[in-house]
Short mmCIF file of C-alpha atoms in Angstrom, two decimals:
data_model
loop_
_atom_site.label_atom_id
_atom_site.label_comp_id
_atom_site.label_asym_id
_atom_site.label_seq_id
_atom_site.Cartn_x
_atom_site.Cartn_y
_atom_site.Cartn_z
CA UNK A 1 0.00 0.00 0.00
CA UNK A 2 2.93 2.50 0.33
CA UNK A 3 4.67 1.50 -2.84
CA UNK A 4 1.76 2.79 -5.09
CA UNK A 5 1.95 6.04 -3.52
CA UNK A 6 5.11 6.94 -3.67
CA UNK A 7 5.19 5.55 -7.65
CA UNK A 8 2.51 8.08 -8.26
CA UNK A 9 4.68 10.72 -6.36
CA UNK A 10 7.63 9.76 -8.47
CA UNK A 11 5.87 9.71 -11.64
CA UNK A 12 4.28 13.20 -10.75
CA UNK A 13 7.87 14.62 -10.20
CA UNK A 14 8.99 13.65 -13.76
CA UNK A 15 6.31 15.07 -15.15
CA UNK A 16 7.01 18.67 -13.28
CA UNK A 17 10.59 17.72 -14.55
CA UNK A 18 9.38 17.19 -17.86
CA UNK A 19 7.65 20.55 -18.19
CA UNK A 20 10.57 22.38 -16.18
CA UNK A 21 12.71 20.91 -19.01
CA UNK A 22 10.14 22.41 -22.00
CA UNK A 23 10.01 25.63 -20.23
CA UNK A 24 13.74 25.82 -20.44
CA UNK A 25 13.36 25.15 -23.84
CA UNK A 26 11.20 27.65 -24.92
CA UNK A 27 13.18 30.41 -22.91
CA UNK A 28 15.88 29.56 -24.37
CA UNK A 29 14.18 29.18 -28.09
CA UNK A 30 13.13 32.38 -27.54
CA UNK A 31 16.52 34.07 -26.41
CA UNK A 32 17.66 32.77 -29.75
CA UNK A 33 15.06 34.19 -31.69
CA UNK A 34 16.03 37.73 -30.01
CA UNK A 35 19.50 37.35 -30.33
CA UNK A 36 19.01 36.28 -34.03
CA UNK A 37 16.92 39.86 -34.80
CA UNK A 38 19.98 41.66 -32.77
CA UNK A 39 22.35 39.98 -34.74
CA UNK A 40 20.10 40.97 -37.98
CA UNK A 41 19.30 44.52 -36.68
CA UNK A 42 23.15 44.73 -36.20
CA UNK A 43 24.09 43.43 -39.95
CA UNK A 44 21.07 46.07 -41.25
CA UNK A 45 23.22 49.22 -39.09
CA UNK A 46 26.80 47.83 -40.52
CA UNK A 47 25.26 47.09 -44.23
CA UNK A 48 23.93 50.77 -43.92
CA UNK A 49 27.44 52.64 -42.90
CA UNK A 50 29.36 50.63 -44.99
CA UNK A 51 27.08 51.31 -47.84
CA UNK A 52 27.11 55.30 -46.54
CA UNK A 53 30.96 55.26 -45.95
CA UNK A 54 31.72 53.66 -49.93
CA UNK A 55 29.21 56.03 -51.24
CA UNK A 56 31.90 59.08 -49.32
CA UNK A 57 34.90 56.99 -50.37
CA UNK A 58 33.98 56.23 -53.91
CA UNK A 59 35.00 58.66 -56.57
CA UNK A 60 32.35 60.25 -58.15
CA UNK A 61 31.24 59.03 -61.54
CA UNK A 62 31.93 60.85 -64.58
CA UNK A 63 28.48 63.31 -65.39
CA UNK A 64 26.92 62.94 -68.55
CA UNK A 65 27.83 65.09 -71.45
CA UNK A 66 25.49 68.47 -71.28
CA UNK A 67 22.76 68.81 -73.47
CA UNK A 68 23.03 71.35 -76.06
CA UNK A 69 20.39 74.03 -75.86
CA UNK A 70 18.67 75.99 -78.19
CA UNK A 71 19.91 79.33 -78.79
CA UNK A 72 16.52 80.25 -78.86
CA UNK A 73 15.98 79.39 -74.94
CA UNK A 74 16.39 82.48 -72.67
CA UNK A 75 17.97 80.74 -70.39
CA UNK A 76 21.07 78.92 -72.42
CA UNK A 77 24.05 79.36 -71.53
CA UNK A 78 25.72 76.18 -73.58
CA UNK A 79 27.78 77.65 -76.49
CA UNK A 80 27.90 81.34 -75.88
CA UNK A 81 31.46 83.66 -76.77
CA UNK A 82 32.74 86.84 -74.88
CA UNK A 83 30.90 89.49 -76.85
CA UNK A 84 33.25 91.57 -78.99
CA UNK A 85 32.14 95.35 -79.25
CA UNK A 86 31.77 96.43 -82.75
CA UNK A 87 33.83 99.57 -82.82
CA UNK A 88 34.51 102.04 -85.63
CA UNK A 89 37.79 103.75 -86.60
CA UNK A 90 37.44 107.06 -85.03
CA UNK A 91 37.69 109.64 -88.09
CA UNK A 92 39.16 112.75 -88.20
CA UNK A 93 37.11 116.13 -89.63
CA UNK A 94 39.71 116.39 -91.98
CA UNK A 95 39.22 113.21 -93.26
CA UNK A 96 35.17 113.18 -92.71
CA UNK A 97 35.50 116.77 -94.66
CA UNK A 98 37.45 115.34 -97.79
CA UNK A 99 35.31 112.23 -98.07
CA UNK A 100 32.08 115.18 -98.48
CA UNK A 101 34.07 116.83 -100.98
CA UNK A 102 34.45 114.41 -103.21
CA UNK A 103 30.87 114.44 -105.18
CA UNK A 104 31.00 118.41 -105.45
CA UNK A 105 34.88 117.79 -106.55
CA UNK A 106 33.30 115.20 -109.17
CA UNK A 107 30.90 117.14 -110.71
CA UNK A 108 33.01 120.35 -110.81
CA UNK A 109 35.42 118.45 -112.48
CA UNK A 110 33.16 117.01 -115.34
CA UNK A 111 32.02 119.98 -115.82
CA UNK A 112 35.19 122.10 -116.66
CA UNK A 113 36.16 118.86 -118.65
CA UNK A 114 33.04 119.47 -120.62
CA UNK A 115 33.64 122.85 -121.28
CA UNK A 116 37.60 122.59 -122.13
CA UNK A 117 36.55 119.61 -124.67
CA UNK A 118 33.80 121.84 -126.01
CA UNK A 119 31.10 119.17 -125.31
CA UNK A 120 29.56 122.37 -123.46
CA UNK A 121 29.63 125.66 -125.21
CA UNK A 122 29.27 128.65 -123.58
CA UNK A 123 25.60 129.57 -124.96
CA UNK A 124 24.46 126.38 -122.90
CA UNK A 125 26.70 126.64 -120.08
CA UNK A 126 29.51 129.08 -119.36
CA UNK A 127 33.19 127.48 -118.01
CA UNK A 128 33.63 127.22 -114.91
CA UNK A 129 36.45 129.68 -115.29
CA UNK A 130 33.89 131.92 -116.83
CA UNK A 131 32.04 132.11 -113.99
CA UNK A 132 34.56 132.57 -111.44
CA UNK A 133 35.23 135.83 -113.83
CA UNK A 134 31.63 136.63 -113.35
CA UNK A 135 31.37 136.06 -109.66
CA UNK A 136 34.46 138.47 -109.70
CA UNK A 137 32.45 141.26 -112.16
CA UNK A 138 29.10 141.18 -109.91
CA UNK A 139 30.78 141.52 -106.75
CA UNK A 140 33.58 144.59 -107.61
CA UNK A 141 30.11 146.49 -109.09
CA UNK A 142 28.34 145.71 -105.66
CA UNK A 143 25.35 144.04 -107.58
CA UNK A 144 25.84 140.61 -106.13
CA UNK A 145 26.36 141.73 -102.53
CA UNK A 146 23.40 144.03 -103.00
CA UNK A 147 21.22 141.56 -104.46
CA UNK A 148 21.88 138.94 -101.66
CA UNK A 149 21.28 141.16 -98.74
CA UNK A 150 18.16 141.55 -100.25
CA UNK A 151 17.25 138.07 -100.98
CA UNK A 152 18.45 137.19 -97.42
CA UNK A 153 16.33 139.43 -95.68
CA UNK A 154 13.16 138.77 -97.45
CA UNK A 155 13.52 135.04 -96.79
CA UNK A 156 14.41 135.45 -93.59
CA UNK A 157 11.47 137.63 -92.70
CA UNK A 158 9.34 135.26 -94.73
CA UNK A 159 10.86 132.16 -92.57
CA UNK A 160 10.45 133.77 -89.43
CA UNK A 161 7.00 134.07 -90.29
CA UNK A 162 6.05 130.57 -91.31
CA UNK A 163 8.00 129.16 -88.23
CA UNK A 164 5.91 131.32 -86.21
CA UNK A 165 2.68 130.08 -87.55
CA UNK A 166 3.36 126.64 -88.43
CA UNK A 167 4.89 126.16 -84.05
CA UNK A 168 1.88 127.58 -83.16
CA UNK A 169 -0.69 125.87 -84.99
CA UNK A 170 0.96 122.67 -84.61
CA UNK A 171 1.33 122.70 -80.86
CA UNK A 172 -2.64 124.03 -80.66
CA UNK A 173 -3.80 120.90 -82.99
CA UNK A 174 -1.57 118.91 -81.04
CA UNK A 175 -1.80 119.72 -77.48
CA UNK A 176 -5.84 120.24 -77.48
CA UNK A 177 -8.86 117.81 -78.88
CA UNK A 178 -10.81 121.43 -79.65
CA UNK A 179 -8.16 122.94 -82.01
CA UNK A 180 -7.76 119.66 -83.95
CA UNK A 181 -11.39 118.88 -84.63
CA UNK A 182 -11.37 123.04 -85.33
CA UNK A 183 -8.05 123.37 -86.89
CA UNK A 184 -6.74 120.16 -88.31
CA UNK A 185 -9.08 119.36 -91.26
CA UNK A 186 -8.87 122.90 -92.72
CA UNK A 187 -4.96 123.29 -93.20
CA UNK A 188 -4.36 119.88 -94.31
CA UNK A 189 -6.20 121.22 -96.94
CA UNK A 190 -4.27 124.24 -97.50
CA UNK A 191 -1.60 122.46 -96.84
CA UNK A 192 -2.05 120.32 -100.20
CA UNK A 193 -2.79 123.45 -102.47
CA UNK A 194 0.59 124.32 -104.31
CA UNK A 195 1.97 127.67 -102.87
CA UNK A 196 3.50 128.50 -106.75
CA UNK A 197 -0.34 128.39 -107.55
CA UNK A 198 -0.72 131.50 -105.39
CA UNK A 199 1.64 133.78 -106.81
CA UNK A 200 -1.08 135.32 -108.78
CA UNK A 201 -3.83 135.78 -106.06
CA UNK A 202 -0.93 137.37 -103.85
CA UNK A 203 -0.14 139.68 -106.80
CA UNK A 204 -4.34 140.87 -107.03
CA UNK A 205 -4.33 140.85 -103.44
CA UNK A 206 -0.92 142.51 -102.22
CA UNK A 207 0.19 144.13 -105.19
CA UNK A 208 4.35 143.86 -106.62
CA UNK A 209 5.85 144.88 -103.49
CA UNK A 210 7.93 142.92 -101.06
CA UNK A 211 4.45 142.15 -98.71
CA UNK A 212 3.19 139.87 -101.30
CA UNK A 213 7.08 138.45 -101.54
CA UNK A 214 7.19 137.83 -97.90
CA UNK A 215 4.09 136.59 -96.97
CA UNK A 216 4.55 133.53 -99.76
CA UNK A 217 7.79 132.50 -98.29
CA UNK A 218 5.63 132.51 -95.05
CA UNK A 219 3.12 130.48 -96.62
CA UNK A 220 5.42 127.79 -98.38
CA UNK A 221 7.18 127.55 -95.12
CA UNK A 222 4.19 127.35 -92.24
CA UNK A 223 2.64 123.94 -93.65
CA UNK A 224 6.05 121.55 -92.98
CA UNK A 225 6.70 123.83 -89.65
CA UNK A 226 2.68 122.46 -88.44
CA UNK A 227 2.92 118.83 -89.73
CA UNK A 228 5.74 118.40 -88.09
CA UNK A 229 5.11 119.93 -84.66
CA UNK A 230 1.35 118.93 -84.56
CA UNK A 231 3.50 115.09 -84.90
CA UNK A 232 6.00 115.49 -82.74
CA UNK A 233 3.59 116.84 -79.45
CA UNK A 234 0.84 114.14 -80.08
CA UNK A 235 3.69 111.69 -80.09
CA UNK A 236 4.66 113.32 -76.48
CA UNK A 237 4.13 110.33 -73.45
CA UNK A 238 0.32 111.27 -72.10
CA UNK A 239 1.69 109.93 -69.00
CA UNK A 240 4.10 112.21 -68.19
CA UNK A 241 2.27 115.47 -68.94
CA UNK A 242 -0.50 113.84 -66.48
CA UNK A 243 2.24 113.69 -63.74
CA UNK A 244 3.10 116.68 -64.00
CA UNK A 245 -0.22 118.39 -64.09
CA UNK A 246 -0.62 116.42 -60.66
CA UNK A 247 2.22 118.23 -59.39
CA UNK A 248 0.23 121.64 -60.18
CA UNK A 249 1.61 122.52 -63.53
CA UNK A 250 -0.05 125.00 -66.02
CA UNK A 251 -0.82 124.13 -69.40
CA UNK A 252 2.12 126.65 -70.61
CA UNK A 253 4.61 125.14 -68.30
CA UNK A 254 3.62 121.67 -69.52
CA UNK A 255 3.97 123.19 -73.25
CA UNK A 256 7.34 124.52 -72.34
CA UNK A 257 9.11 122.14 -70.46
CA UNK A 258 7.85 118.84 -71.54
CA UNK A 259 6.16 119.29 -74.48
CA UNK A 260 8.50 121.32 -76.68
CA UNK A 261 11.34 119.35 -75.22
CA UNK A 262 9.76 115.66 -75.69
CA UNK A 263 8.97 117.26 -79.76
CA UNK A 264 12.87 118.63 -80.23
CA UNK A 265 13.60 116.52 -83.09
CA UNK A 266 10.31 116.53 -84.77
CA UNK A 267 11.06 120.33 -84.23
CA UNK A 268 14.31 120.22 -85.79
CA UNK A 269 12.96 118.38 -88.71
CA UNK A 270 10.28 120.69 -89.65
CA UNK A 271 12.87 123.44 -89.35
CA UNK A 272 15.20 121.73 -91.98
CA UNK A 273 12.49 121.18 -94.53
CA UNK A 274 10.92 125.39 -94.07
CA UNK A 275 14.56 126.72 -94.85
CA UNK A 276 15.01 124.66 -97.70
CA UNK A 277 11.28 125.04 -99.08
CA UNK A 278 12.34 129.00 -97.91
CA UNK A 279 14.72 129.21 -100.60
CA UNK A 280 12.67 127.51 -103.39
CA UNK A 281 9.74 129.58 -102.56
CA UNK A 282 12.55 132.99 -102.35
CA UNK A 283 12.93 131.93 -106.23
CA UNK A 284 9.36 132.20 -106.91
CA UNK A 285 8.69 135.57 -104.85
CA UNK A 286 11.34 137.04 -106.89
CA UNK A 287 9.93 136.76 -109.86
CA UNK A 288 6.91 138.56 -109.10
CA UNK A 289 8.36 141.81 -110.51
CA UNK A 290 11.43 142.30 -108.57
CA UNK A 291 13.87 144.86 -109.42
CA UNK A 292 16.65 143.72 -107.04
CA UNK A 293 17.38 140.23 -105.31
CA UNK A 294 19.14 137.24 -106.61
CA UNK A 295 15.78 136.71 -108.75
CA UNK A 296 16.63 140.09 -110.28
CA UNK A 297 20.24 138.94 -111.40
CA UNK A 298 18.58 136.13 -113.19
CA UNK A 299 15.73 138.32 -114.98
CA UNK A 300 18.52 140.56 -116.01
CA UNK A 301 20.68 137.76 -117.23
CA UNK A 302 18.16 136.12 -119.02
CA UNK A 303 17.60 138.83 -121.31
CA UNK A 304 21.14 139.39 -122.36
CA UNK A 305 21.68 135.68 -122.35
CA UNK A 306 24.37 135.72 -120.07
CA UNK A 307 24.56 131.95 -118.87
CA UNK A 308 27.63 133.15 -116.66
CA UNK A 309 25.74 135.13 -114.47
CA UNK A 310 22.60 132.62 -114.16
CA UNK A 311 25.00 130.36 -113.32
CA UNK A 312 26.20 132.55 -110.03
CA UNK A 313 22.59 132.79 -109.01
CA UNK A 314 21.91 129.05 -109.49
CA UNK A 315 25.12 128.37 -107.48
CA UNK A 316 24.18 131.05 -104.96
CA UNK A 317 20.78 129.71 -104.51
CA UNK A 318 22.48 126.18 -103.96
CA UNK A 319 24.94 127.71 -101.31
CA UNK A 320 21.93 129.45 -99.46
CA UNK A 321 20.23 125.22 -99.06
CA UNK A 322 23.15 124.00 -98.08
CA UNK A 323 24.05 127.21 -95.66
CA UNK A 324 20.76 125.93 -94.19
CA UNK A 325 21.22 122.32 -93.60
CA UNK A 326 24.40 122.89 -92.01
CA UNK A 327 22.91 125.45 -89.42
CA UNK A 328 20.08 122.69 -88.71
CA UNK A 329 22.60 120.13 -88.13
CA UNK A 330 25.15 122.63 -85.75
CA UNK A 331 21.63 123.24 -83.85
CA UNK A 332 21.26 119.20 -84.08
CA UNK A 333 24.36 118.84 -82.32
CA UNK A 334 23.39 121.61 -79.55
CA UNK A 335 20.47 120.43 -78.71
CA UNK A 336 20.36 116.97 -79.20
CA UNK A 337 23.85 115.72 -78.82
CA UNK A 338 23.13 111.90 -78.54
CA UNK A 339 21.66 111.82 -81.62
CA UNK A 340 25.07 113.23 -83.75
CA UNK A 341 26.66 109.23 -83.35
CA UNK A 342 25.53 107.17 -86.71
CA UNK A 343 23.80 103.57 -86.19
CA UNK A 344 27.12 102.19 -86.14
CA UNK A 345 28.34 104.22 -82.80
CA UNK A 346 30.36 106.69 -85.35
CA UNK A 347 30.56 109.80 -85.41
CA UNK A 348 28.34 111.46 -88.50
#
């Protein structure tokens, strides 16, 4: 009876054994299975820093070839030189000055060569020796010096006049919507009536004397004066004669200092082309009965067929254009001194 017992004890104790033994087992399964992640977690960290440390170590590979841009694109940069400056040979006036000369040289020269080989005789044309004999005759008599005080004056006074009228009507056409709708329509008009066809009416209405002389040089010389002034001040930036009627600024001081000066070379334009039409229309006043003036000369020489002498007048009516131009372009270079550099950055 005390054997059985105690087998049962024993067996009982193997079987705690038994399950002491699987416990053991299973702790230590599972202290493997951590130590196997730590050992895996550990290989992840070194794989990373050795990965991070050849990626520092490692030379860099070579970059790909750049892509060639369109010049086009704003933004290339692929292909592009050091910009070279195109600059001119500076010239000196002596040289600019005998380049100018050449044409009237040319032409001076054909025509003495046409007169020495008698290809021009002197009832066409007189020699150019001829009329330097002439030119030498006219002015020891005190006709030509005369005659050209009194051409000068009237086409001065005549200029003056159209310069007057034409700055004044163009700035009132183009500074104010009233005098253009008033204003504009009527002396484009005028503007296309020839003034040669009003010789006649000037000579019903004024009579031979200088007035009607005077006041067609006017005429022939207000019309380029107001096209080109009524262009230049419509042309001026609205904008700025706003701003500075904000800042309290009368309609004359907008006319003087921002107008006027915004319209200088429209100005200067309409000035070049009333002197020259000034002499033209000096040629056609004189011959309204005029018994001294360059015009005279001619009248006079015509009738005694003296091609000498109506070659002086030409010439001196050639000299007085010219005379002209150059005075615009001195004034050019006063005023507007940026503008005296051609488009190629020389000077003109």
């Amino acid at each position: 009876m005390t054997a059985a017992p105690t087998a049962d004890a024993a067996t009982a104790d193997a079987a705690t054994a038994t399950a002491a033994t699987a416990d053991t087992a299973t702790a230590t399964a599972a202290t493997a299975d951590a130590a196997t992640a730590t050992a895996t977690a550990d290989a992840a960290t070194t794989g990373a820093a050795t990965t991070a440390t050849t990626a520092t170590t490692a030379p860099s590979a070579p970059a790909p070839p750049p892509v060639k841009e369109s010049r086009a694109d704003p933004g290339s940069t692929a292909g592009l030189v050091t910009p070279r400056p195109h600059l001119r040979r500076s010239r000196s006036r002596t040289y600019s000055l005998t380049v100018r000369a050449l044409g009237p040289v040319a032409l001076l020269a054909l025509w003495w060569t046409s007169s020495a080989t008698g290809v021009l005789t002197p009832d066409v044309l007189a020699s150019p020796a001829q009329v330097v004999d002439a030119v030498g005759e006219l002015w020891g008599n005190g006709q030509l010096p005369d005659a050209l005080a009194t051409s000068l004056t009237r086409s001065g006074i005549g200029l003056v006049i159209g310069l007057a009228a034409g700055l004044a009507l163009g700035i009132t056409t183009g500074f104010t919507r009233l005098g253009d709708e008033l204003l504009d329509s009527s002396l484009q008009t005028l503007r296309t009536i020839p003034f040669l066809s009003l010789v006649p009416l000037f000579m019903v209405w004024f009579g031979i004397n200088e007035t009607a002389k005077i006041l067609l040089i006017a005429v022939a010389t207000t019309f380029p004066m107001y096209v080109s002034t009524s262009g230049g001040v419509r042309n001026t930036d609205r904008k700025l004669v706003e701003a500075m009627r904000s800042f309290g600024l009368g309609r004359l001081a907008i006319v003087r200092q921002v107008v006027l000066p915004g319209a200088l070379p429209s100005l200067l334009a309409g000035l070049r082309l009333s002197m020259t039409l000034s002499v033209i229309a000096l040629i056609a006043a004189e011959e309204i009965n005029a018994t001294e003036g360059i015009g005279y000369l001619m009248s006079q020489a015509q009738s005694y067929a003296r091609t000498d002498i109506l070659a002086v007048c030409i010439l001196v009516y050639g000299l007085l254009g010219l005379t002209a131009d150059v005075l615009v372009r001195g004034l050019e270079r006063v005023l507007m001194p940026w503008r005296t550099a051609g488009p190629g950055g020389g000077a003109r």
